[in-house]
Every structure is written in structure tokens, then in C-alpha cells.
Amino acid sequence: MAVYYPLDVPFFICPNCGNRELSSERTAGMSNRPKACSRCGGSDLFELLDDYYPAPEAAFFVCDQEGRLLDVGKGGFELTGLKDEHVIGRQVQDVLGLHWMEEGDGGEAADTDRDGTTNPIETTLEWGVRSLGKRVQVNAEGDLPAEAVADVFPGYDDDGGLLLVLTPR
């Protein structure tokens, strides 16, 4: 039996525990405070345009509007061996040693580091769009290189930022 969701009900995902939720409210009760995860209480819920099913071994990384890490979420330590206290405030590209096998779709205007190519993180930050299924090599500090598939989601709140989900191949 198929389950159909109303088109105007947003989907949310928690990078701390991977919990997916449906909600018709973006805030908690009568306040303007953003909604928290009903499972773990995490405060960094990301609104998704469509329902999204990450793989069980997927790793979540939360970044600010300049691509700096704010949180190593569910699966992040298992994939990279990196803990929050060693990486918060540092550029996600550098910390994870991301080498993109596929460019982003943002064009020349999204090339914020002026290296001649646009990667999916730059595309998401510049244009506020998702970049899904992008192949990337991850070479986190002190770790061996590994291939992964990246899904990058923009933050639709006032803070901006993004959610990077890496699934090992």
C-alpha cells in the first residue's frame, strides 16, 4: 500500500541521529524558536524539499554559510575518525580532503575560491540548491582516501549553511 504525503508538508532530517520527520510547523509551539528533533533533541534540523532516505552508513556534516564545520553528525566519526572538537570552525573541504570527481552545476558565478572549477558545495552555498549524487574522494586528516557519494542540502533558515551527507561507496 502506497503512502502519500500532502505536498505542502515539509520533510526534516536530523544530522545528529538521522531521524526523518514530517511537520506542518517549522517552529516549536508558539515561539519563533526552530523545531528540534523529536528523537534526540538536536537543534540543527534541515528542511528537505523531498523526502530523503540516507543509507545507514551515511555520514552527516553541518556547515555554516562559508563552508566551515559546525557539527560532525551521525556517522561522521565512523567515516573519518574526526571529532567535533578538532574540526569545528574549519573549512569542510580542507578537513575532509574532498576531491570532487564531478563538478557542481553552479557555473562560473559559484566558483567562490576562484580555482577555475565549481564544486557541489560552492553551488549549494551560492545558489541555495541541492547537489545530489556527486562522486567525491574523501581523504580526511590521518585517514586513507575513500570514494563516496555526496548529497549537499542548503539550509533554508536565516543562518544559511548546508548539510553534507557522504555515503561510502
PDB file of C-alpha atoms in Angstrom:
ATOM      1  CA  MET A   1       0.000   0.000   0.000  1.00  0.00           C
ATOM      2  CA  ALA A   2       1.482   3.349  -1.030  1.00  0.00           C
ATOM      3  CA  VAL A   3       1.716   6.230   1.413  1.00  0.00           C
ATOM      4  CA  TYR A   4       1.029   9.691   0.041  1.00  0.00           C
ATOM      5  CA  TYR A   5       2.057  12.880   1.822  1.00  0.00           C
ATOM      6  CA  PRO A   6       0.475  16.283   1.298  1.00  0.00           C
ATOM      7  CA  LEU A   7       2.701  18.391  -0.971  1.00  0.00           C
ATOM      8  CA  ASP A   8       2.737  21.344   1.409  1.00  0.00           C
ATOM      9  CA  VAL A   9       4.042  19.398   4.439  1.00  0.00           C
ATOM     10  CA  PRO A  10       7.821  19.797   4.727  1.00  0.00           C
ATOM     11  CA  PHE A  11      10.267  16.990   5.435  1.00  0.00           C
ATOM     12  CA  PHE A  12      13.056  17.426   8.004  1.00  0.00           C
ATOM     13  CA  ILE A  13      16.190  15.393   8.750  1.00  0.00           C
ATOM     14  CA  CYS A  14      18.344  15.478  11.869  1.00  0.00           C
ATOM     15  CA  PRO A  15      22.111  15.269  11.212  1.00  0.00           C
ATOM     16  CA  ASN A  16      22.730  14.090  14.787  1.00  0.00           C
ATOM     17  CA  CYS A  17      20.686  10.895  14.670  1.00  0.00           C
ATOM     18  CA  GLY A  18      19.453  10.628  11.055  1.00  0.00           C
ATOM     19  CA  ASN A  19      15.795  10.813  12.113  1.00  0.00           C
ATOM     20  CA  ARG A  20      13.417  11.903   9.344  1.00  0.00           C
ATOM     21  CA  GLU A  21      10.239  13.789  10.237  1.00  0.00           C
ATOM     22  CA  LEU A  22       7.210  15.296   8.616  1.00  0.00           C
ATOM     23  CA  SER A  23       5.925  18.518  10.077  1.00  0.00           C
ATOM     24  CA  SER A  24       3.500  21.222   9.181  1.00  0.00           C
ATOM     25  CA  GLU A  25       5.253  23.588  11.610  1.00  0.00           C
ATOM     26  CA  ARG A  26       8.794  24.919  11.270  1.00  0.00           C
ATOM     27  CA  THR A  27       8.906  26.300  14.801  1.00  0.00           C
ATOM     28  CA  ALA A  28       8.300  24.858  18.258  1.00  0.00           C
ATOM     29  CA  GLY A  29       4.852  25.711  19.565  1.00  0.00           C
ATOM     30  CA  MET A  30       4.010  29.402  19.825  1.00  0.00           C
ATOM     31  CA  SER A  31       7.621  30.621  19.782  1.00  0.00           C
ATOM     32  CA  ASN A  32       9.894  31.556  16.878  1.00  0.00           C
ATOM     33  CA  ARG A  33      12.455  29.027  18.083  1.00  0.00           C
ATOM     34  CA  PRO A  34      13.294  26.474  15.370  1.00  0.00           C
ATOM     35  CA  LYS A  35      11.870  22.997  15.723  1.00  0.00           C
ATOM     36  CA  ALA A  36      14.071  20.372  17.442  1.00  0.00           C
ATOM     37  CA  CYS A  37      14.410  16.657  16.671  1.00  0.00           C
ATOM     38  CA  SER A  38      11.736  14.581  18.403  1.00  0.00           C
ATOM     39  CA  ARG A  39      14.135  11.634  18.854  1.00  0.00           C
ATOM     40  CA  CYS A  40      17.425  13.165  20.113  1.00  0.00           C
ATOM     41  CA  GLY A  41      16.532  16.827  20.729  1.00  0.00           C
ATOM     42  CA  GLY A  42      19.101  18.008  18.164  1.00  0.00           C
ATOM     43  CA  SER A  43      18.612  21.616  17.155  1.00  0.00           C
ATOM     44  CA  ASP A  44      20.073  21.518  13.623  1.00  0.00           C
ATOM     45  CA  LEU A  45      17.127  20.083  11.689  1.00  0.00           C
ATOM     46  CA  PHE A  46      17.374  20.582   7.949  1.00  0.00           C
ATOM     47  CA  GLU A  47      14.284  21.086   5.839  1.00  0.00           C
ATOM     48  CA  LEU A  48      14.262  18.998   2.661  1.00  0.00           C
ATOM     49  CA  LEU A  49      12.277  19.701  -0.481  1.00  0.00           C
ATOM     50  CA  ASP A  50      11.583  15.995  -0.960  1.00  0.00           C
ATOM     51  CA  ASP A  51      11.683  13.021   1.343  1.00  0.00           C
ATOM     52  CA  TYR A  52      15.262  11.703   1.531  1.00  0.00           C
ATOM     53  CA  TYR A  53      16.457   8.303   2.683  1.00  0.00           C
ATOM     54  CA  PRO A  54      20.167   8.319   3.579  1.00  0.00           C
ATOM     55  CA  ALA A  55      21.993   4.992   3.624  1.00  0.00           C
ATOM     56  CA  PRO A  56      22.535   3.519   7.104  1.00  0.00           C
ATOM     57  CA  GLU A  57      26.301   4.107   6.819  1.00  0.00           C
ATOM     58  CA  ALA A  58      25.944   7.731   5.659  1.00  0.00           C
ATOM     59  CA  ALA A  59      27.898  10.444   7.488  1.00  0.00           C
ATOM     60  CA  PHE A  60      26.402  13.891   8.232  1.00  0.00           C
ATOM     61  CA  PHE A  61      28.335  17.172   8.405  1.00  0.00           C
ATOM     62  CA  VAL A  62      26.732  20.546   9.197  1.00  0.00           C
ATOM     63  CA  CYS A  63      28.416  23.692   7.841  1.00  0.00           C
ATOM     64  CA  ASP A  64      27.826  27.433   8.077  1.00  0.00           C
ATOM     65  CA  GLN A  65      27.246  29.767   5.110  1.00  0.00           C
ATOM     66  CA  GLU A  66      31.009  29.936   4.469  1.00  0.00           C
ATOM     67  CA  GLY A  67      31.563  26.159   4.405  1.00  0.00           C
ATOM     68  CA  ARG A  68      33.032  25.906   7.923  1.00  0.00           C
ATOM     69  CA  LEU A  69      32.131  22.865  10.003  1.00  0.00           C
ATOM     70  CA  LEU A  70      29.643  23.402  12.813  1.00  0.00           C
ATOM     71  CA  ASP A  71      28.951  19.767  13.683  1.00  0.00           C
ATOM     72  CA  VAL A  72      30.143  16.274  12.843  1.00  0.00           C
ATOM     73  CA  GLY A  73      26.869  14.397  12.939  1.00  0.00           C
ATOM     74  CA  LYS A  74      25.760  10.785  12.772  1.00  0.00           C
ATOM     75  CA  GLY A  75      28.351   8.537  11.118  1.00  0.00           C
ATOM     76  CA  GLY A  76      30.931  11.324  10.751  1.00  0.00           C
ATOM     77  CA  PHE A  77      33.376   9.910  13.270  1.00  0.00           C
ATOM     78  CA  GLU A  78      32.945   6.379  11.897  1.00  0.00           C
ATOM     79  CA  LEU A  79      33.732   7.523   8.343  1.00  0.00           C
ATOM     80  CA  THR A  80      36.585   9.930   9.086  1.00  0.00           C
ATOM     81  CA  GLY A  81      37.816   9.377  12.667  1.00  0.00           C
ATOM     82  CA  LEU A  82      37.369  13.119  13.286  1.00  0.00           C
ATOM     83  CA  LYS A  83      35.695  14.556  16.392  1.00  0.00           C
ATOM     84  CA  ASP A  84      33.839  17.865  16.751  1.00  0.00           C
ATOM     85  CA  GLU A  85      36.459  19.444  18.994  1.00  0.00           C
ATOM     86  CA  HIS A  86      39.176  19.017  16.333  1.00  0.00           C
ATOM     87  CA  VAL A  87      37.280  20.358  13.334  1.00  0.00           C
ATOM     88  CA  ILE A  88      34.661  22.939  14.338  1.00  0.00           C
ATOM     89  CA  GLY A  89      35.235  26.250  12.575  1.00  0.00           C
ATOM     90  CA  ARG A  90      37.472  24.807   9.874  1.00  0.00           C
ATOM     91  CA  GLN A  91      36.656  24.551   6.160  1.00  0.00           C
ATOM     92  CA  VAL A  92      34.884  21.268   5.341  1.00  0.00           C
ATOM     93  CA  GLN A  93      36.785  20.989   2.026  1.00  0.00           C
ATOM     94  CA  ASP A  94      40.131  21.048   3.849  1.00  0.00           C
ATOM     95  CA  VAL A  95      39.223  18.918   6.871  1.00  0.00           C
ATOM     96  CA  LEU A  96      37.677  16.131   4.784  1.00  0.00           C
ATOM     97  CA  GLY A  97      40.192  16.488   1.937  1.00  0.00           C
ATOM     98  CA  LEU A  98      37.398  16.486  -0.635  1.00  0.00           C
ATOM     99  CA  HIS A  99      38.472  15.938  -4.248  1.00  0.00           C
ATOM    100  CA  TRP A 100      35.408  16.133  -6.476  1.00  0.00           C
ATOM    101  CA  MET A 101      35.143  13.702  -9.390  1.00  0.00           C
ATOM    102  CA  GLU A 102      32.147  15.641 -10.676  1.00  0.00           C
ATOM    103  CA  GLU A 103      31.878  19.412 -10.835  1.00  0.00           C
ATOM    104  CA  GLY A 104      28.990  21.348  -9.400  1.00  0.00           C
ATOM    105  CA  ASP A 105      26.347  22.874 -11.643  1.00  0.00           C
ATOM    106  CA  GLY A 106      26.694  26.458 -10.402  1.00  0.00           C
ATOM    107  CA  GLY A 107      28.796  27.803 -13.251  1.00  0.00           C
ATOM    108  CA  GLU A 108      31.472  30.452 -13.072  1.00  0.00           C
ATOM    109  CA  ALA A 109      29.480  32.669 -10.673  1.00  0.00           C
ATOM    110  CA  ALA A 110      29.591  29.965  -7.966  1.00  0.00           C
ATOM    111  CA  ASP A 111      33.381  29.498  -8.133  1.00  0.00           C
ATOM    112  CA  THR A 112      33.939  31.253  -4.815  1.00  0.00           C
ATOM    113  CA  ASP A 113      37.506  30.044  -4.284  1.00  0.00           C
ATOM    114  CA  ARG A 114      38.465  31.133  -7.830  1.00  0.00           C
ATOM    115  CA  ASP A 115      40.221  27.867  -8.690  1.00  0.00           C
ATOM    116  CA  GLY A 116      38.573  27.599 -12.113  1.00  0.00           C
ATOM    117  CA  THR A 117      36.062  24.896 -11.191  1.00  0.00           C
ATOM    118  CA  THR A 118      32.824  24.843  -9.248  1.00  0.00           C
ATOM    119  CA  ASN A 119      32.259  22.052  -6.756  1.00  0.00           C
ATOM    120  CA  PRO A 120      28.876  20.972  -5.351  1.00  0.00           C
ATOM    121  CA  ILE A 121      29.461  22.757  -2.025  1.00  0.00           C
ATOM    122  CA  GLU A 122      30.099  26.054  -3.815  1.00  0.00           C
ATOM    123  CA  THR A 123      26.999  25.515  -5.966  1.00  0.00           C
ATOM    124  CA  THR A 124      24.807  24.864  -2.912  1.00  0.00           C
ATOM    125  CA  LEU A 125      26.133  27.828  -0.949  1.00  0.00           C
ATOM    126  CA  GLU A 126      25.948  30.269  -3.861  1.00  0.00           C
ATOM    127  CA  TRP A 127      22.587  29.285  -5.354  1.00  0.00           C
ATOM    128  CA  GLY A 128      20.752  27.592  -2.445  1.00  0.00           C
ATOM    129  CA  VAL A 129      20.095  24.418  -4.436  1.00  0.00           C
ATOM    130  CA  ARG A 130      20.632  20.735  -3.716  1.00  0.00           C
ATOM    131  CA  SER A 131      23.516  18.833  -5.296  1.00  0.00           C
ATOM    132  CA  LEU A 132      22.705  15.133  -5.196  1.00  0.00           C
ATOM    133  CA  GLY A 133      24.665  12.006  -6.117  1.00  0.00           C
ATOM    134  CA  LYS A 134      28.043  13.694  -6.706  1.00  0.00           C
ATOM    135  CA  ARG A 135      31.070  11.395  -6.616  1.00  0.00           C
ATOM    136  CA  VAL A 136      33.899  12.557  -4.364  1.00  0.00           C
ATOM    137  CA  GLN A 137      37.144  11.227  -2.924  1.00  0.00           C
ATOM    138  CA  VAL A 138      37.391  11.770   0.829  1.00  0.00           C
ATOM    139  CA  ASN A 139      40.871  11.982   2.338  1.00  0.00           C
ATOM    140  CA  ALA A 140      40.211  13.153   5.911  1.00  0.00           C
ATOM    141  CA  GLU A 141      43.165  14.120   8.088  1.00  0.00           C
ATOM    142  CA  GLY A 142      45.094  10.998   9.076  1.00  0.00           C
ATOM    143  CA  ASP A 143      42.834   8.687   7.085  1.00  0.00           C
ATOM    144  CA  LEU A 144      43.169   6.701   3.879  1.00  0.00           C
ATOM    145  CA  PRO A 145      41.439   8.031   0.747  1.00  0.00           C
ATOM    146  CA  ALA A 146      37.996   6.570   0.069  1.00  0.00           C
ATOM    147  CA  GLU A 147      35.339   7.122  -2.565  1.00  0.00           C
ATOM    148  CA  ALA A 148      31.924   8.382  -1.518  1.00  0.00           C
ATOM    149  CA  VAL A 149      28.742   9.822  -2.942  1.00  0.00           C
ATOM    150  CA  ALA A 150      27.861  13.302  -1.686  1.00  0.00           C
ATOM    151  CA  ASP A 151      24.432  14.829  -1.244  1.00  0.00           C
ATOM    152  CA  VAL A 152      24.532  18.533  -0.355  1.00  0.00           C
ATOM    153  CA  PHE A 153      21.470  20.348   1.007  1.00  0.00           C
ATOM    154  CA  PRO A 154      21.161  24.097   1.618  1.00  0.00           C
ATOM    155  CA  GLY A 155      19.948  25.457   4.935  1.00  0.00           C
ATOM    156  CA  TYR A 156      16.658  27.295   4.323  1.00  0.00           C
ATOM    157  CA  ASP A 157      16.768  29.207   7.608  1.00  0.00           C
ATOM    158  CA  ASP A 158      18.220  32.647   8.336  1.00  0.00           C
ATOM    159  CA  ASP A 159      21.630  31.173   9.146  1.00  0.00           C
ATOM    160  CA  GLY A 160      22.069  29.601   5.700  1.00  0.00           C
ATOM    161  CA  GLY A 161      24.752  26.963   5.596  1.00  0.00           C
ATOM    162  CA  LEU A 162      24.467  23.425   4.355  1.00  0.00           C
ATOM    163  CA  LEU A 163      24.168  19.775   5.241  1.00  0.00           C
ATOM    164  CA  LEU A 164      26.730  17.466   3.617  1.00  0.00           C
ATOM    165  CA  VAL A 165      25.841  13.766   3.582  1.00  0.00           C
ATOM    166  CA  LEU A 166      28.611  11.371   2.498  1.00  0.00           C
ATOM    167  CA  THR A 167      27.827   7.747   1.693  1.00  0.00           C
ATOM    168  CA  PRO A 168      30.833   5.419   1.281  1.00  0.00           C
ATOM    169  CA  ARG A 169      30.974   3.523  -1.985  1.00  0.00           C
TER     170      ARG A 169
END
